[in-house]
Amino acid sequence: MDRLETRELVYFVAVAEELHFSRAAERLGMAQPPLSRAIARLERRMGVDLLRRTSRRVELTAAGSVFLEECLSLLDGLDSAVRRAQQASLPPRLVLAVRPGAGSGLIAQLLRSYDGVEPELLFTHDRTKALRDGTADVALVCVGSDDLAGLRTIELAEENPVALLPRGHTLAGRATVTATELRRDPAFAERCPPMGLDEMLDRVALGRLIAVVGSAAGERLTPEVCAVPVTDLPATTLALGWLEHTTRHSTRHMARPEITALVRAARRIAVDHARIPAGAS
């Protein structure tokens, strides 16, 4: 059969999500009869029933459920392709996604070793999603906890977890604490809030936040805040991650020059940290 059109995928997704032809037509800004005809034509072209229709309801068939998941992935990929093409037409720009609470030491070391456009920092918990949807170009990711499928990575450093506590807190004078103990305090955040480290330290100093971050954050402590090691949480291996784009006709790395330059800087840091042998590719 001929290749399906994007319009057909959009029509099907609307019906599959609404499970109601009239609501789907309203969502798409079209009349209901042509939408029904378009879905029926799509099913004929594919040779499978995607929807089960009765007088009272519309349901997805097994084939329809699979096709919905694939359509959503394809449409997301198309949106990302448009964003990346738009970004490629702009002046050189590099967005580095980092986790909230990340210490500045590793980032500063990376940027000192990098000769290129000044990166913009994006603080986000879902750094791999930022890479895949084109919001970020490169990211500091956590090996073993982030979804690294489809990414190239270079391991840079290992960080142990520490709790940021106000100096006057009852646990502040302890040599170590546990996450269980921290959870008893209503100010404890199970996940670091999506903000820069400076704002996080201000909130901790005011007694409004207790958070667990990487040990590198200790380089930025203020007099009102202390960092206490957390013994029942694992260490985190930080790595630089980026997408390796390919085409049907080539498996060559298609990264922009500024991304390639940052990757080279990361390799130099990895060698310094004895993560990989000198000269490794």
XYZ file of N, CA and C in Angstrom:
843
model
N 0.844 -1.194 0.000
C 0.000 0.000 0.000
C 0.876 1.239 0.000
N 0.298 2.373 -0.428
C 1.028 3.630 -0.405
C 1.299 4.051 1.035
N 2.354 4.824 1.231
C 2.703 5.300 2.571
C 1.584 6.161 3.136
N 1.296 5.950 4.412
C 0.257 6.729 5.069
C 0.675 8.188 5.193
N -0.325 9.070 5.242
C -0.069 10.488 5.401
C -0.157 10.872 6.878
N 0.585 11.910 7.252
C 0.562 12.381 8.638
C -0.858 12.727 9.067
N -1.630 13.303 8.151
C -3.017 13.667 8.448
C -3.814 12.450 8.931
N -3.596 11.299 8.327
C -4.326 10.095 8.723
C -3.951 9.655 10.137
N -2.680 9.804 10.487
C -2.247 9.448 11.842
C -2.892 10.379 12.860
N -2.943 11.684 12.549
C -3.536 12.665 13.463
C -5.019 12.371 13.657
N -5.714 12.027 12.565
C -7.138 11.692 12.667
C -7.326 10.481 13.579
N -6.537 9.445 13.351
C -6.708 8.222 14.135
C -6.413 8.458 15.615
N -5.352 9.210 15.918
C -5.007 9.482 17.318
C -6.151 10.207 18.017
N -6.745 11.165 17.354
C -7.851 11.912 17.964
C -9.015 10.981 18.300
N -9.385 10.113 17.369
C -10.496 9.187 17.618
C -10.114 8.175 18.691
N -8.885 7.668 18.625
C -8.447 6.654 19.583
C -8.376 7.206 20.995
N -8.023 8.482 21.154
C -7.938 9.077 22.485
C -9.315 9.496 23.006
N -10.173 9.976 22.123
C -11.501 10.406 22.552
C -12.480 9.236 22.657
N -12.259 8.199 21.805
C -13.193 7.060 21.703
C -14.625 7.555 21.469
N -14.685 8.590 20.641
C -15.981 9.201 20.313
C -15.757 10.046 19.063
N -16.471 9.707 17.967
C -16.207 10.367 16.695
C -16.590 11.843 16.720
N -17.697 12.186 17.361
C -18.117 13.589 17.381
C -17.130 14.455 18.154
N -16.689 13.961 19.333
C -15.718 14.738 20.124
C -14.394 14.847 19.384
N -13.983 13.761 18.708
C -12.730 13.800 17.950
C -12.828 14.806 16.805
N -13.979 14.833 16.132
C -14.163 15.781 15.025
C -14.118 17.217 15.537
N -14.758 17.463 16.689
C -14.721 18.805 17.279
C -13.300 19.196 17.635
N -12.539 18.256 18.204
C -11.133 18.509 18.553
C -10.299 18.846 17.324
N -10.625 18.210 16.201
C -9.863 18.429 14.968
C -10.376 19.620 14.166
N -11.543 20.170 14.560
C -12.107 21.299 13.821
C -12.675 20.903 12.480
N -13.302 19.716 12.418
C -13.872 19.234 11.166
C -15.224 18.588 11.463
N -15.966 18.269 10.395
C -17.252 17.606 10.565
C -17.040 16.128 10.859
N -18.030 15.512 11.481
C -17.895 14.110 11.869
C -17.948 13.127 10.691
N -18.847 13.326 9.677
C -18.908 12.338 8.577
C -17.583 12.147 7.826
N -16.885 13.228 7.418
C -15.610 12.989 6.721
C -14.563 12.329 7.606
N -14.620 12.582 8.919
C -13.679 11.904 9.819
C -13.964 10.414 9.855
N -15.243 10.026 9.945
C -15.611 8.612 9.947
C -15.164 7.937 8.660
N -15.352 8.640 7.530
C -14.937 8.066 6.246
C -13.422 7.903 6.183
N -12.681 8.894 6.735
C -11.216 8.821 6.705
C -10.715 7.640 7.523
N -11.323 7.372 8.683
C -10.886 6.253 9.514
C -11.223 4.930 8.835
N -12.419 4.851 8.244
C -12.789 3.620 7.527
C -11.847 3.372 6.362
N -11.477 4.429 5.636
C -10.540 4.289 4.519
C -9.168 3.839 5.028
N -8.734 4.380 6.179
C -7.455 3.976 6.765
C -7.465 2.490 7.096
N -8.553 2.004 7.677
C -8.641 0.581 8.017
C -8.596 -0.284 6.763
N -9.282 0.151 5.693
C -9.252 -0.617 4.442
C -7.847 -0.657 3.878
N -7.157 0.460 3.903
C -5.799 0.514 3.368
C -4.860 -0.407 4.135
N -5.021 -0.427 5.463
C -4.138 -1.238 6.291
C -4.555 -2.709 6.315
N -5.842 -2.970 6.035
C -6.323 -4.338 6.057
C -6.559 -4.887 7.452
N -6.754 -3.991 8.440
C -7.025 -4.415 9.823
C -8.101 -3.510 10.412
N -8.853 -4.064 11.375
C -9.813 -3.260 12.120
C -9.086 -2.595 13.279
N -9.110 -1.277 13.309
C -8.458 -0.531 14.381
C -9.420 -0.188 15.512
N -10.717 -0.093 15.164
C -11.733 0.290 16.136
C -12.880 -0.707 16.097
N -13.479 -0.912 17.250
C -14.685 -1.726 17.366
C -15.843 -0.782 17.666
N -16.793 -0.669 16.741
C -17.869 0.301 16.858
C -19.180 -0.404 17.198
N -19.896 0.130 18.133
C -21.268 -0.299 18.419
C -22.139 0.950 18.452
N -23.410 0.773 18.661
C -24.315 1.927 18.708
C -24.073 2.769 19.956
N -23.394 2.196 20.962
C -23.210 2.894 22.229
C -21.783 3.353 22.489
N -20.799 2.678 21.885
C -19.419 3.026 22.239
C -18.456 2.679 21.118
N -17.277 3.262 21.225
C -16.165 2.976 20.311
C -15.005 2.456 21.156
N -14.398 1.345 20.751
C -13.290 0.746 21.482
C -12.137 0.471 20.533
N -10.946 0.465 21.074
C -9.776 0.080 20.294
C -9.672 -1.437 20.233
N -9.345 -1.955 19.062
C -8.995 -3.366 18.960
C -7.544 -3.544 19.410
N -7.085 -4.786 19.471
C -5.689 -5.025 19.828
C -4.765 -4.343 18.819
N -5.132 -4.443 17.539
C -4.327 -3.783 16.501
C -4.383 -2.273 16.662
N -5.549 -1.743 17.051
C -5.689 -0.314 17.242
C -4.848 0.213 18.383
N -4.740 -0.562 19.472
C -3.909 -0.152 20.613
C -2.449 -0.065 20.209
N -1.986 -1.061 19.452
C -0.595 -1.044 18.987
C -0.368 0.138 18.054
N -1.331 0.355 17.136
C -1.169 1.444 16.166
C -1.184 2.803 16.848
N -1.988 2.964 17.909
C -2.017 4.229 18.641
C -0.647 4.522 19.243
N -0.050 3.540 19.889
C 1.269 3.742 20.494
C 2.301 4.120 19.446
N 2.255 3.436 18.293
C 3.213 3.734 17.230
C 2.966 5.122 16.628
N 1.698 5.493 16.479
C 1.382 6.819 15.924
C 1.886 7.930 16.837
N 1.683 7.774 18.138
C 2.148 8.791 19.091
C 3.662 8.935 19.015
N 4.357 7.814 18.906
C 5.818 7.861 18.801
C 6.250 8.544 17.506
N 5.571 8.220 16.405
C 5.926 8.813 15.112
C 5.661 10.318 15.110
N 4.538 10.745 15.673
C 4.205 12.170 15.697
C 5.149 12.940 16.614
N 5.529 12.323 17.739
C 6.531 12.955 18.610
C 7.849 13.114 17.872
N 8.238 12.074 17.131
C 9.481 12.140 16.362
C 9.438 13.207 15.293
N 8.279 13.362 14.662
C 8.126 14.395 13.633
C 8.238 15.782 14.248
N 7.601 15.980 15.409
C 7.694 17.279 16.095
C 9.143 17.584 16.472
N 9.857 16.561 16.959
C 11.263 16.759 17.325
C 12.115 17.089 16.106
N 11.817 16.442 14.971
C 12.568 16.715 13.743
C 12.373 18.163 13.304
N 11.140 18.661 13.443
C 10.872 20.060 13.082
C 11.647 20.994 13.991
N 11.621 20.712 15.320
C 12.344 21.575 16.253
C 13.846 21.579 15.958
N 14.404 20.391 15.693
C 15.849 20.334 15.421
C 16.193 21.061 14.124
N 15.326 20.954 13.111
C 15.571 21.674 11.861
C 15.497 23.177 12.086
N 14.530 23.617 12.881
C 14.417 25.048 13.189
C 15.649 25.538 13.936
N 16.123 24.728 14.900
C 17.307 25.116 15.659
C 18.536 25.188 14.767
N 18.619 24.293 13.768
C 19.778 24.278 12.876
C 19.857 25.535 12.020
N 18.707 26.222 11.846
C 18.709 27.440 11.025
C 19.102 28.670 11.830
N 19.183 28.517 13.162
C 19.507 29.648 14.036
C 21.014 29.746 14.252
N 21.489 30.867 14.787
C 22.915 30.962 15.136
C 23.286 29.847 16.105
N 24.569 29.439 16.128
C 24.995 28.348 17.007
C 24.516 28.549 18.439
N 23.963 27.487 19.012
C 23.387 27.528 20.356
C 23.523 26.143 20.965
N 23.838 26.085 22.231
C 24.030 24.803 22.894
C 23.293 24.833 24.224
N 22.379 23.895 24.422
C 21.618 23.800 25.668
C 22.057 22.536 26.403
N 22.529 22.726 27.637
C 22.988 21.621 28.471
C 21.966 21.395 29.578
N 21.342 20.226 29.584
C 20.359 19.889 30.618
C 21.074 19.285 31.820
N 20.782 19.803 32.992
C 21.394 19.308 34.227
C 20.300 19.080 35.259
N 20.579 18.209 36.199
C 19.588 17.924 37.229
C 19.581 19.049 38.262
N 18.435 19.320 38.869
C 18.395 20.291 39.967
C 19.319 19.844 41.096
N 20.036 20.771 41.676
C 20.939 20.439 42.769
C 22.298 19.959 42.331
N 22.554 19.972 41.029
C 23.870 19.540 40.557
C 24.943 20.525 41.012
N 26.074 20.006 41.472
C 27.177 20.868 41.880
C 27.795 21.558 40.678
N 28.353 22.715 40.905
C 28.896 23.488 39.785
C 30.301 23.040 39.396
N 30.963 22.278 40.261
C 32.359 21.931 40.003
C 32.552 21.182 38.708
N 31.781 20.104 38.508
C 31.923 19.308 37.295
C 31.510 20.101 36.071
N 30.422 20.873 36.190
C 29.975 21.684 35.057
C 31.041 22.720 34.699
N 31.605 23.373 35.727
C 32.641 24.375 35.467
C 33.869 23.736 34.831
N 34.262 22.554 35.314
C 35.409 21.859 34.733
C 35.147 21.524 33.268
N 33.926 21.086 32.978
C 33.567 20.748 31.605
C 33.630 21.978 30.711
N 33.095 23.090 31.200
C 33.065 24.297 30.375
C 34.459 24.902 30.198
N 35.329 24.762 31.221
C 36.709 25.263 31.074
C 37.467 24.499 29.999
N 37.122 23.231 29.843
C 37.811 22.398 28.861
C 37.187 22.492 27.475
N 36.131 23.284 27.358
C 35.356 23.367 26.120
C 35.574 24.722 25.463
N 35.836 24.710 24.181
C 36.061 25.930 23.414
C 34.953 26.058 22.382
N 33.900 26.786 22.740
C 32.768 26.928 21.828
C 31.777 27.932 22.364
N 30.555 27.913 21.804
C 29.526 28.862 22.237
C 29.169 28.584 23.694
N 28.844 29.637 24.432
C 28.494 29.492 25.843
C 27.197 28.702 25.983
N 27.206 27.552 26.666
C 25.978 26.756 26.787
C 24.939 27.433 27.685
N 23.696 27.214 27.370
C 22.592 27.599 28.242
C 22.273 26.399 29.133
N 22.040 26.628 30.425
C 21.738 25.547 31.353
C 20.226 25.401 31.502
N 19.762 24.165 31.378
C 18.349 23.843 31.569
C 18.242 22.892 32.760
N 17.624 23.338 33.843
C 17.463 22.503 35.028
C 16.173 21.686 34.884
N 16.309 20.363 34.867
C 15.147 19.495 34.680
C 15.427 18.120 35.268
N 14.374 17.466 35.781
C 14.513 16.103 36.269
C 14.598 15.122 35.104
N 13.891 15.405 34.011
C 13.851 14.468 32.885
C 14.782 14.954 31.783
N 16.059 14.734 32.000
C 17.054 15.238 31.052
C 17.058 14.441 29.753
N 16.803 13.134 29.814
C 16.791 12.344 28.581
C 15.610 12.733 27.694
N 14.478 13.078 28.311
C 13.337 13.547 27.510
C 13.690 14.867 26.827
N 14.409 15.743 27.538
C 14.825 17.013 26.943
C 15.721 16.781 25.736
N 16.562 15.749 25.797
C 17.406 15.416 24.650
C 16.560 14.916 23.487
N 15.637 14.014 23.786
C 14.884 13.366 22.711
C 13.888 14.294 22.040
N 13.353 15.262 22.783
C 12.393 16.170 22.144
C 13.055 17.431 21.589
N 14.386 17.510 21.675
C 15.103 18.638 21.086
C 15.182 19.858 21.970
N 14.669 19.791 23.213
C 14.768 20.932 24.117
C 16.208 21.176 24.545
N 16.982 20.083 24.688
C 18.400 20.181 25.058
C 19.235 19.455 24.019
N 20.495 19.870 23.917
C 21.421 19.251 22.964
C 22.289 18.193 23.628
N 22.683 18.446 24.848
C 23.498 17.518 25.632
C 22.969 17.552 27.061
N 23.344 16.559 27.870
C 22.808 16.514 29.224
C 23.777 15.782 30.143
N 23.773 16.190 31.404
C 24.443 15.413 32.445
C 23.431 14.403 32.955
N 23.677 13.126 32.696
C 22.728 12.072 33.032
C 23.309 11.181 34.118
N 22.447 10.399 34.730
C 22.847 9.482 35.798
C 22.848 8.064 35.258
N 24.013 7.438 35.234
C 24.124 6.063 34.753
C 23.432 5.135 35.745
N 22.583 4.267 35.221
C 21.912 3.299 36.084
C 20.538 3.717 36.525
N 20.229 5.024 36.455
C 18.889 5.464 36.868
C 18.141 6.174 35.738
N 18.831 6.889 34.875
C 18.172 7.518 33.731
C 18.015 6.511 32.592
N 17.030 6.737 31.734
C 16.821 5.914 30.549
C 17.788 6.376 29.457
N 18.828 5.594 29.226
C 19.882 6.000 28.293
C 19.758 5.333 26.927
N 18.641 4.683 26.653
C 18.464 4.022 25.365
C 18.589 5.030 24.227
N 19.408 4.715 23.231
C 19.587 5.593 22.078
C 20.546 6.733 22.291
N 21.211 6.783 23.447
C 22.148 7.863 23.738
C 23.578 7.346 23.722
N 24.496 8.207 23.365
C 25.918 7.989 23.592
C 26.290 8.672 24.896
N 27.158 8.066 25.680
C 27.528 8.648 26.976
C 29.025 8.525 27.220
N 29.527 9.442 28.048
C 30.902 9.379 28.554
C 30.812 9.585 30.064
N 31.242 8.601 30.831
C 31.206 8.724 32.284
C 32.253 9.727 32.740
N 31.827 10.617 33.635
C 32.685 11.719 34.055
C 33.116 11.636 35.513
N 32.196 11.372 36.408
C 32.531 11.414 37.831
C 31.478 10.666 38.630
N 31.831 10.338 39.858
C 30.894 9.683 40.769
C 30.616 10.603 41.944
N 29.346 10.707 42.314
C 28.947 11.561 43.425
C 28.216 10.737 44.475
N 28.544 10.976 45.749
C 27.818 10.360 46.849
C 26.687 11.279 47.285
N 25.578 10.737 47.771
C 24.455 11.583 48.170
C 24.698 12.275 49.507
N 24.326 13.551 49.566
C 24.398 14.309 50.813
C 23.081 15.043 51.006
N 22.713 15.239 52.264
C 21.496 15.986 52.595
C 21.852 17.425 52.894
N 21.159 18.348 52.270
C 21.315 19.767 52.566
C 20.388 20.116 53.727
N 20.982 20.596 54.825
C 20.234 20.876 56.045
C 20.568 22.278 56.565
N 19.603 22.944 57.192
C 19.938 24.210 57.864
C 20.913 23.937 59.009
N 21.805 24.863 59.277
C 22.813 24.665 60.329
C 22.189 24.356 61.694
N 21.014 24.885 61.948
C 20.396 24.674 63.246
C 19.542 23.430 63.342
N 19.494 22.625 62.290
C 18.636 21.431 62.287
C 19.193 20.385 63.250
N 18.314 19.577 63.828
C 18.744 18.567 64.804
C 19.677 17.525 64.206
N 19.608 17.307 62.874
C 20.472 16.327 62.217
C 21.755 16.950 61.659
N 21.872 18.276 61.742
C 22.996 18.964 61.099
C 24.339 18.599 61.710
N 24.370 18.243 62.984
C 25.636 17.919 63.624
C 26.033 16.467 63.507
N 25.222 15.672 62.821
C 25.497 14.245 62.685
C 26.585 14.004 61.650
N 27.355 12.897 61.821
C 28.357 12.515 60.820
C 27.686 11.959 59.575
N 26.570 11.245 59.758
C 25.796 10.696 58.639
C 24.322 10.698 59.029
N 23.465 10.600 58.013
C 22.026 10.450 58.247
C 21.509 9.403 57.263
N 20.256 8.996 57.462
C 19.608 8.095 56.516
C 18.412 8.794 55.893
N 18.008 8.311 54.732
C 16.832 8.870 54.071
C 15.594 8.668 54.929
N 15.561 7.565 55.665
C 14.424 7.299 56.554
C 14.288 8.403 57.598
N 15.409 8.828 58.157
C 15.382 9.906 59.144
C 14.940 11.221 58.508
N 15.409 11.486 57.298
C 15.061 12.738 56.626
C 13.575 12.813 56.325
N 12.968 11.675 56.010
C 11.547 11.674 55.627
C 10.635 12.047 56.789
N 11.142 12.024 57.992
C 10.319 12.408 59.147
C 10.117 13.921 59.229
N 10.918 14.667 58.485
C 10.808 16.123 58.504
C 9.881 16.561 57.363
N 8.834 17.325 57.649
C 7.904 17.744 56.585
C 8.550 18.606 55.506
N 9.732 19.171 55.785
C 10.398 19.990 54.765
C 11.166 19.145 53.753
N 11.262 17.836 54.012
C 12.054 16.978 53.119
C 11.350 16.780 51.785
N 12.095 16.959 50.693
C 11.582 16.728 49.342
C 12.182 15.435 48.817
N 11.326 14.493 48.467
C 11.807 13.194 47.964
C 12.631 13.379 46.700
N 12.244 14.349 45.882
C 13.011 14.687 44.676
C 13.387 16.159 44.754
N 14.569 16.485 44.275
C 14.990 17.889 44.270
C 14.010 18.711 43.428
N 13.580 19.848 43.920
C 12.698 20.692 43.109
C 13.447 21.223 41.888
N 12.719 21.511 40.782
C 13.360 21.962 39.541
C 13.821 23.411 39.630
N 14.937 23.620 40.312
C 15.481 24.977 40.463
C 16.995 24.887 40.538
N 17.662 25.996 40.354
C 19.110 26.037 40.465
C 19.568 25.834 41.897
N 20.856 25.508 42.056
C 21.387 25.211 43.382
C 21.337 26.432 44.294
N 21.569 27.631 43.775
C 21.548 28.831 44.612
C 20.182 29.024 45.267
N 19.113 28.887 44.492
C 17.769 29.024 45.051
C 17.490 27.914 46.058
N 17.966 26.711 45.751
C 17.774 25.596 46.672
C 18.444 25.862 48.012
N 19.672 26.384 47.981
C 20.386 26.688 49.216
C 19.657 27.771 50.019
N 19.093 28.755 49.345
C 18.324 29.798 50.041
C 17.123 29.190 50.760
N 16.419 28.277 50.101
C 15.240 27.649 50.712
C 15.631 26.785 51.905
N 16.770 26.079 51.764
C 17.242 25.259 52.883
C 17.600 26.151 54.064
N 18.320 27.240 53.802
C 18.730 28.146 54.879
C 17.532 28.716 55.628
N 16.405 28.907 54.924
C 15.198 29.451 55.545
C 14.366 28.384 56.243
N 14.823 27.128 56.189
C 14.094 26.038 56.827
C 12.890 25.553 56.060
N 12.809 25.909 54.764
C 11.657 25.525 53.963
C 11.909 24.301 53.091
N 13.125 23.799 53.106
C 13.448 22.675 52.235
C 14.588 21.860 52.829
N 14.489 20.538 52.701
C 15.595 19.615 52.935
C 15.659 18.726 51.704
N 16.819 18.632 51.077
C 16.934 17.883 49.834
C 18.219 17.078 49.812
N 18.189 15.974 49.069
C 19.383 15.160 48.860
C 19.945 15.484 47.482
N 21.230 15.825 47.437
C 21.895 16.182 46.190
C 23.223 15.437 46.108
N 23.936 15.635 45.009
C 25.252 15.035 44.866
C 26.285 15.757 45.710
N 27.329 15.032 46.110
C 28.333 15.595 47.015
C 29.049 16.801 46.431
N 29.057 16.945 45.096
C 29.724 18.102 44.489
C 29.056 19.407 44.872
N 27.802 19.343 45.301
C 27.123 20.564 45.726
C 27.775 21.176 46.951
N 28.577 20.385 47.678
C 29.261 20.900 48.854
C 30.206 22.044 48.555
N 30.605 22.168 47.290
C 31.509 23.256 46.913
C 30.820 24.616 46.979
N 29.466 24.619 47.018
C 28.724 25.873 46.931
C 27.976 26.183 48.219
N 28.270 25.498 49.317
C 27.506 25.699 50.547
C 27.658 27.126 51.069
N 26.598 27.614 51.686
C 26.617 28.910 52.358
C 26.804 28.669 53.860
N 27.151 29.689 54.627
C 27.347 29.483 56.074
C 26.112 28.950 56.792
N 24.919 29.173 56.224
C 23.686 28.753 56.894
C 23.287 27.320 56.571
N 24.027 26.665 55.660
C 23.642 25.330 55.189
C 24.803 24.368 55.349
N 24.501 23.131 55.755
C 25.534 22.093 55.826
C 25.098 20.890 54.993
N 26.068 20.063 54.614
C 25.804 18.855 53.826
C 26.227 17.643 54.647
N 25.302 16.726 54.877
C 25.570 15.532 55.681
C 25.408 14.301 54.793
N 26.405 13.407 54.724
C 26.299 12.202 53.887
C 25.085 11.350 54.260
N 24.433 10.799 53.220
C 23.274 9.925 53.409
C 23.725 8.493 53.133
N 23.610 7.636 54.133
C 24.236 6.303 54.038
C 23.394 5.251 53.334
N 22.080 5.425 53.258
C 21.256 4.358 52.690
C 20.787 4.656 51.267
N 21.461 5.575 50.592
C 21.199 5.845 49.187
C 22.471 5.593 48.387
N 22.362 5.076 47.158
C 23.550 4.728 46.378
C 24.255 5.954 45.790
N 25.529 5.779 45.486
C 26.273 6.816 44.769
C 25.745 6.913 43.337
N 26.000 8.033 42.718
C 25.535 8.287 41.358
C 26.720 8.513 40.431
N 26.729 7.819 39.298
C 27.744 8.052 38.277
C 27.184 9.035 37.253
N 27.832 10.187 37.141
C 27.401 11.210 36.191
C 28.112 11.025 34.860
N 27.373 11.241 33.791
C 27.927 11.101 32.450
C 27.370 12.192 31.559
N 28.126 12.538 30.526
C 27.610 13.428 29.488
C 26.881 12.563 28.474
N 25.653 12.907 28.161
C 24.872 12.140 27.195
C 24.418 13.004 26.043
N 24.323 12.386 24.876
C 23.845 13.102 23.687
C 23.276 12.085 22.710
N 22.400 12.558 21.823
C 21.807 11.711 20.797
C 22.774 11.554 19.639
N 22.839 10.349 19.123
C 23.621 10.137 17.908
C 22.637 9.936 16.770
N 22.431 10.977 15.988
C 21.445 10.922 14.915
C 22.009 10.145 13.731
N 21.167 9.324 13.112
C 21.563 8.568 11.923
C 20.507 8.765 10.844
N 20.876 8.396 9.613
C 19.920 8.416 8.506
C 19.847 7.012 7.928
N 18.926 6.808 7.006
C 18.807 5.484 6.384
C 20.053 5.142 5.583
N 20.762 6.153 5.136
C 21.872 5.918 4.208
C 23.233 6.000 4.889
N 23.252 6.343 6.165
C 24.545 6.533 6.817
C 24.423 6.304 8.308
N 25.476 5.795 8.913
C 25.513 5.642 10.366
C 26.505 6.623 10.976
N 26.929 7.600 10.218
C 27.870 8.605 10.730
C 27.194 9.479 11.765
N 27.968 9.888 12.748
C 27.464 10.806 13.778
C 27.160 12.161 13.137
N 25.948 12.637 13.373
C 25.493 13.847 12.697
C 25.454 15.056 13.634
N 26.188 14.990 14.741
C 26.121 16.067 15.728
C 26.659 17.374 15.163
N 26.118 18.479 15.652
C 26.601 19.790 15.259
C 27.995 20.021 15.845
N 28.773 20.945 15.256
C 30.158 21.165 15.710
C 30.260 21.513 17.187
N 29.311 22.321 17.708
C 29.408 22.694 19.119
C 29.178 21.493 20.038
N 28.331 20.535 19.602
C 28.131 19.321 20.393
C 29.393 18.474 20.353
N 29.973 18.345 19.163
C 31.209 17.574 19.024
C 32.317 18.150 19.895
N 32.403 19.481 19.962
C 33.444 20.116 20.778
C 33.235 19.820 22.256
N 31.982 19.828 22.713
C 31.720 19.532 24.125
C 31.996 18.065 24.435
N 31.708 17.190 23.497
C 32.012 15.761 23.684
C 33.515 15.561 23.815
N 34.292 16.272 23.011
C 35.757 16.166 23.114
C 36.228 16.641 24.484
N 35.626 17.734 24.980
C 35.983 18.232 26.312
C 35.656 17.191 27.369
N 34.516 16.526 27.212
C 34.133 15.491 28.173
C 35.115 14.329 28.148
N 35.608 13.977 26.974
C 36.591 12.883 26.888
C 37.873 13.259 27.625
N 38.269 14.527 27.540
C 39.470 14.948 28.256
C 39.266 14.841 29.765
N 38.075 15.230 30.233
C 37.784 15.115 31.661
C 37.744 13.655 32.085
N 37.162 12.793 31.241
C 37.093 11.372 31.561
C 38.483 10.778 31.699
N 39.397 11.200 30.843
C 40.781 10.728 30.944
C 41.392 11.207 32.253
N 41.175 12.487 32.597
C 41.715 13.039 33.843
C 41.205 12.289 35.059
N 39.939 11.852 34.988
C 39.347 11.143 36.118
C 39.626 9.641 36.046
N 40.440 9.240 35.073
C 40.795 7.828 34.879
C 39.579 6.961 34.632
N 38.567 7.564 33.998
C 37.378 6.785 33.663
C 37.603 5.935 32.436
N 38.387 6.481 31.484
C 38.719 5.724 30.287
C 40.186 5.944 30.023
N 40.887 5.008 29.361
C 42.296 5.193 29.073
C 42.508 6.288 28.047
N 43.620 6.987 28.177
C 43.939 8.051 27.209
C 43.957 7.476 25.801
N 43.397 8.216 24.860
C 43.383 7.789 23.462
C 42.196 6.946 23.099
N 41.336 6.571 24.063
C 40.170 5.776 23.759
C 39.168 6.620 22.988
N 38.371 5.986 22.139
C 37.401 6.715 21.325
C 35.991 6.405 21.781
